[in-house]
Tab-separated table of C-alpha atoms in Angstrom:
chain	number	residue	atom	x	y	z
I	1280	UNK	CA	21.754	0.630	10.211
I	1281	UNK	CA	24.108	-1.333	7.882
I	1282	UNK	CA	23.546	-3.384	5.055
I	1283	UNK	CA	25.383	-5.831	7.464
I	1284	UNK	CA	22.957	-5.936	10.094
I	1285	UNK	CA	20.111	-5.865	7.955
I	1286	UNK	CA	22.007	-9.373	5.983
I	1287	UNK	CA	22.629	-10.694	9.531
I	1288	UNK	CA	18.816	-10.108	10.676
I	1289	UNK	CA	17.608	-11.679	7.777
I	1290	UNK	CA	19.879	-15.040	7.915
I	1291	UNK	CA	18.437	-15.637	11.711
I	1292	UNK	CA	14.693	-14.658	10.103
I	1293	UNK	CA	15.440	-17.150	7.619
I	1294	UNK	CA	16.249	-20.055	10.489
I	1295	UNK	CA	13.479	-19.474	12.027
I	1296	UNK	CA	10.827	-20.175	8.949
I	1297	UNK	CA	13.287	-22.738	8.475
I	1298	UNK	CA	12.680	-24.506	11.963
I	1299	UNK	CA	9.102	-23.125	12.334
I	1300	UNK	CA	5.413	-24.691	11.772
I	1301	UNK	CA	3.106	-22.326	13.061
I	1302	UNK	CA	0.789	-20.009	10.828
I	1303	UNK	CA	-0.644	-16.658	11.204
I	1304	UNK	CA	-3.330	-14.681	10.128
I	1305	UNK	CA	-3.099	-11.430	8.521
I	1306	UNK	CA	-4.948	-8.252	10.109
I	1307	UNK	CA	-4.508	-5.896	7.353
I	1308	UNK	CA	-6.230	-1.728	6.991
I	1309	UNK	CA	-8.226	-0.758	4.724
I	1310	UNK	CA	-11.595	-2.033	5.693
I	1311	UNK	CA	-11.956	-5.407	4.660
I	1312	UNK	CA	-12.962	-8.039	6.705
I	1313	UNK	CA	-10.009	-9.721	7.419
I	1314	UNK	CA	-11.462	-11.637	10.584
I	1315	UNK	CA	-13.746	-13.128	7.598
I	1316	UNK	CA	-14.119	-17.176	8.228
I	1317	UNK	CA	-12.989	-18.033	11.787
I	1318	UNK	CA	-13.271	-21.563	12.251
I	1319	UNK	CA	-11.463	-21.851	9.268
I	1320	UNK	CA	-8.134	-21.810	10.057
I	1321	UNK	CA	-8.572	-23.878	13.342
I	1322	UNK	CA	-10.044	-26.747	11.186
I	1323	UNK	CA	-7.426	-26.539	9.005
I	1324	UNK	CA	-4.761	-26.843	11.496
I	1325	UNK	CA	-6.503	-29.727	13.326
I	1326	UNK	CA	-6.872	-31.507	9.610
I	1327	UNK	CA	-3.231	-31.026	8.922
I	1328	UNK	CA	-2.244	-31.897	12.023
I	1329	UNK	CA	-3.929	-34.893	11.955
I	1330	UNK	CA	-3.254	-36.055	8.396
I	1331	UNK	CA	0.221	-34.661	6.814
I	1332	UNK	CA	1.525	-34.992	10.519
I	1333	UNK	CA	2.119	-31.165	10.747
I	1334	UNK	CA	2.402	-30.143	14.326
I	1335	UNK	CA	1.041	-25.966	14.362
I	1336	UNK	CA	-0.843	-24.759	17.402
I	1337	UNK	CA	-4.530	-25.162	17.042
I	1338	UNK	CA	-4.803	-21.052	18.024
I	1339	UNK	CA	-3.232	-19.412	14.839
I	1340	UNK	CA	-1.769	-15.941	15.473
I	1341	UNK	CA	-2.888	-12.830	14.260
I	1342	UNK	CA	-0.365	-10.595	12.701
I	1343	UNK	CA	0.350	-7.064	11.257
I	1344	UNK	CA	1.742	-6.804	8.080
I	1345	UNK	CA	3.721	-4.015	9.284
I	1346	UNK	CA	5.204	-6.372	12.231
I	1347	UNK	CA	8.500	-7.951	12.744
I	1348	UNK	CA	6.025	-11.153	14.161
I	1349	UNK	CA	5.819	-11.910	10.165
I	1350	UNK	CA	8.687	-13.396	10.278
I	1351	UNK	CA	8.529	-15.879	13.351
I	1352	UNK	CA	5.755	-17.288	10.949
I	1353	UNK	CA	6.672	-19.977	7.307
I	1354	UNK	CA	2.804	-19.491	6.721
I	1355	UNK	CA	0.616	-16.312	6.593
I	1356	UNK	CA	-3.476	-16.827	5.264
I	1357	UNK	CA	-5.364	-13.433	4.547
I	1358	UNK	CA	-8.815	-13.377	3.241
I	1359	UNK	CA	-11.668	-11.439	2.956
I	1360	UNK	CA	-15.142	-9.583	1.151
I	1361	UNK	CA	-13.536	-5.781	0.685
I	1362	UNK	CA	-10.763	-2.798	0.402
I	1363	UNK	CA	-7.289	-3.770	1.006
I	1364	UNK	CA	-4.626	-1.349	1.918
I	1365	UNK	CA	-0.938	-1.628	2.574
I	1366	UNK	CA	1.524	1.755	3.590
I	1367	UNK	CA	4.616	1.800	1.950
I	1368	UNK	CA	6.501	0.341	5.143
I	1369	UNK	CA	3.760	-2.539	5.297
I	1370	UNK	CA	4.863	-3.164	1.539
I	1371	UNK	CA	8.492	-3.640	2.274
I	1372	UNK	CA	7.823	-5.450	5.120
I	1373	UNK	CA	5.840	-8.118	3.596
I	1374	UNK	CA	8.462	-7.825	0.418
I	1375	UNK	CA	11.228	-8.881	2.674
I	1376	UNK	CA	9.262	-11.532	4.642
I	1377	UNK	CA	7.842	-12.811	1.209
I	1378	UNK	CA	11.409	-12.812	-0.485
I	1379	UNK	CA	13.651	-14.763	2.928
I	1380	UNK	CA	11.484	-17.589	2.976
I	1381	UNK	CA	7.875	-16.904	3.984
I	1382	UNK	CA	4.743	-17.694	2.071
I	1383	UNK	CA	1.476	-15.555	1.954
I	1384	UNK	CA	-1.593	-17.655	0.614
I	1385	UNK	CA	-4.370	-15.004	0.015
I	1386	UNK	CA	-7.694	-16.376	-0.729
I	1387	UNK	CA	-10.397	-14.210	-1.948
I	1388	UNK	CA	-13.843	-14.537	-0.171
I	1389	UNK	CA	-15.623	-12.705	-2.920
I	1390	UNK	CA	-14.991	-9.371	-3.982
I	1391	UNK	CA	-11.488	-8.948	-2.512
I	1392	UNK	CA	-9.006	-9.607	-6.134
I	1393	UNK	CA	-9.272	-6.089	-7.698
I	1394	UNK	CA	-8.321	-4.200	-4.451
I	1395	UNK	CA	-5.493	-6.709	-3.395
I	1396	UNK	CA	-4.225	-6.418	-7.189
I	1397	UNK	CA	-3.776	-3.008	-6.659
I	1398	UNK	CA	-1.717	-3.434	-3.531
I	1399	UNK	CA	0.419	-5.774	-4.856
I	1400	UNK	CA	2.774	-3.436	-6.785
I	1401	UNK	CA	3.822	-1.770	-3.742
I	1402	UNK	CA	5.523	-4.903	-2.552
I	1403	UNK	CA	6.631	-6.052	-5.893
I	1404	UNK	CA	6.774	-3.652	-8.799
I	1405	UNK	CA	8.771	-6.231	-10.678
I	1406	UNK	CA	6.292	-8.796	-10.690
I	1407	UNK	CA	2.918	-9.772	-11.758
I	1408	UNK	CA	0.444	-12.705	-11.197
I	1409	UNK	CA	1.245	-15.998	-12.951
I	1410	UNK	CA	-2.243	-18.361	-13.047
I	1411	UNK	CA	-0.635	-21.484	-12.272
I	1412	UNK	CA	-0.954	-24.774	-13.832
I	1413	UNK	CA	-3.416	-27.912	-13.227
I	1414	UNK	CA	0.711	-30.062	-13.150
I	1415	UNK	CA	1.889	-27.217	-10.740
I	1416	UNK	CA	3.573	-29.241	-7.755
I	1417	UNK	CA	0.949	-27.852	-5.015
I	1418	UNK	CA	-2.090	-29.505	-6.699
I	1419	UNK	CA	0.147	-32.818	-6.131
I	1420	UNK	CA	1.093	-32.971	-2.850
I	1421	UNK	CA	0.359	-35.817	-0.404
I	1422	UNK	CA	-3.509	-34.999	-1.769
I	1423	UNK	CA	-3.930	-34.933	-5.794
I	1424	UNK	CA	-6.086	-32.313	-7.864
I	1425	UNK	CA	-5.130	-33.200	-11.597
I	1426	UNK	CA	-7.338	-30.530	-12.620
I	1427	UNK	CA	-5.994	-27.948	-10.396
I	1428	UNK	CA	-7.574	-25.604	-7.798
I	1429	UNK	CA	-10.565	-27.609	-6.874
I	1430	UNK	CA	-14.462	-25.278	-7.003
I	1431	UNK	CA	-15.955	-25.020	-3.445
I	1432	UNK	CA	-18.864	-22.372	-3.275
I	1433	UNK	CA	-20.195	-20.386	-6.529
I	1434	UNK	CA	-20.777	-17.194	-7.250
I	1435	UNK	CA	-20.057	-15.479	-10.374
I	1436	UNK	CA	-20.337	-18.685	-12.685
I	1437	UNK	CA	-16.397	-18.590	-13.010
I	1438	UNK	CA	-13.969	-21.051	-13.277
I	1439	UNK	CA	-11.510	-21.485	-9.991
I	1440	UNK	CA	-8.533	-20.109	-10.556
I	1441	UNK	CA	-4.953	-19.920	-8.603
I	1442	UNK	CA	-2.657	-17.187	-9.458
I	1443	UNK	CA	1.129	-16.884	-8.283
I	1444	UNK	CA	3.898	-14.291	-7.514
I	1445	UNK	CA	7.088	-16.443	-7.690
I	1446	UNK	CA	10.989	-15.561	-6.785
I	1447	UNK	CA	13.375	-17.312	-8.720
I	1448	UNK	CA	10.801	-20.405	-9.593
I	1449	UNK	CA	9.208	-20.543	-5.766
I	1450	UNK	CA	6.325	-19.711	-5.211
I	1451	UNK	CA	6.312	-17.166	-2.731
I	1452	UNK	CA	2.260	-15.441	-2.777
I	1453	UNK	CA	-0.821	-17.819	-4.205
I	1454	UNK	CA	-3.792	-16.145	-4.544
I	1455	UNK	CA	-6.557	-17.988	-4.958
I	1456	UNK	CA	-9.980	-16.766	-6.654
I	1457	UNK	CA	-13.404	-17.707	-7.123
I	1458	UNK	CA	-13.067	-20.753	-4.940
I	1459	UNK	CA	-13.261	-19.575	-1.718
I	1460	UNK	CA	-11.522	-22.151	0.461
I	1461	UNK	CA	-11.981	-20.794	3.850
I	1462	UNK	CA	-15.549	-21.253	3.037
I	1463	UNK	CA	-15.246	-24.960	2.606
I	1464	UNK	CA	-12.956	-25.241	5.846
I	1465	UNK	CA	-15.096	-23.311	8.219
I	1466	UNK	CA	-17.403	-25.257	11.059
I	1467	UNK	CA	-19.935	-27.276	8.550
I	1468	UNK	CA	-22.995	-25.493	10.256
I	1469	UNK	CA	-22.065	-22.437	8.923
I	1470	UNK	CA	-22.516	-22.711	4.890
I	1471	UNK	CA	-23.620	-26.450	5.268
I	1472	UNK	CA	-21.405	-27.734	2.421
I	1473	UNK	CA	-21.893	-31.471	1.445
I	1474	UNK	CA	-18.802	-33.194	3.396
I	1475	UNK	CA	-17.003	-34.197	0.311
I	1476	UNK	CA	-16.588	-30.470	-0.841
I	1477	UNK	CA	-15.509	-29.701	2.746
I	1478	UNK	CA	-13.182	-32.481	2.598
I	1479	UNK	CA	-12.146	-30.943	-0.694
I	1480	UNK	CA	-11.476	-27.458	0.559
I	1481	UNK	CA	-9.651	-29.240	3.695
I	1482	UNK	CA	-7.525	-31.736	1.227
I	1483	UNK	CA	-6.609	-28.296	-1.210
I	1484	UNK	CA	-5.326	-26.651	1.647
I	1485	UNK	CA	-3.534	-29.272	3.476
I	1486	UNK	CA	-1.350	-29.189	0.154
I	1487	UNK	CA	-0.548	-25.526	-0.039
I	1488	UNK	CA	0.290	-25.871	4.159
I	1489	UNK	CA	2.639	-28.740	2.792
I	1490	UNK	CA	4.278	-26.620	-0.322
I	1491	UNK	CA	4.835	-23.651	2.145
I	1492	UNK	CA	6.621	-25.811	4.598
I	1493	UNK	CA	8.378	-27.834	2.440
I	1494	UNK	CA	9.719	-24.834	-0.082
């Protein structure tokens, strides 16, 4: 394929990203439970459609990292507890997706961080995680979080942290750690979280989606 072909393809895909308001769940290899928290994304979508006026399909798609389908979605969510593995082809596809306007939110459902961090150099050998300060715009969208990422579930007694990868000052990958937003998005009877905790999780999730759609 010529360079012009790929340039035209990426231009068209960026156009799709810019016009679309859809989200998808990433089905990755490695044995980790990519399917964890099955009610979380549908609940977050309903919350966003009602409260921040999005028009997202209430049934999120499932996409694989090596597929061209990922370019149809400006926002892709990834979660789990276990191992994560990307082939070199998948890593390159994710890199193209993120650099052409896509956004990946990785929510550590507990125990995922070390597995994911070892795969990052495949996608971005030239970039590293940076911790987001509490004054980053993602915490100041429709909902205000002056202290940064909220704590939804307790695991190891560590503070919640939001790590990012940037391209030309645009946040393209967000990794939420020691927070467990996805658990907070789930149906109330799954984790029996207090209502105010669930609302915090949903509001932070809405901020992430809003930021991804607008930047």
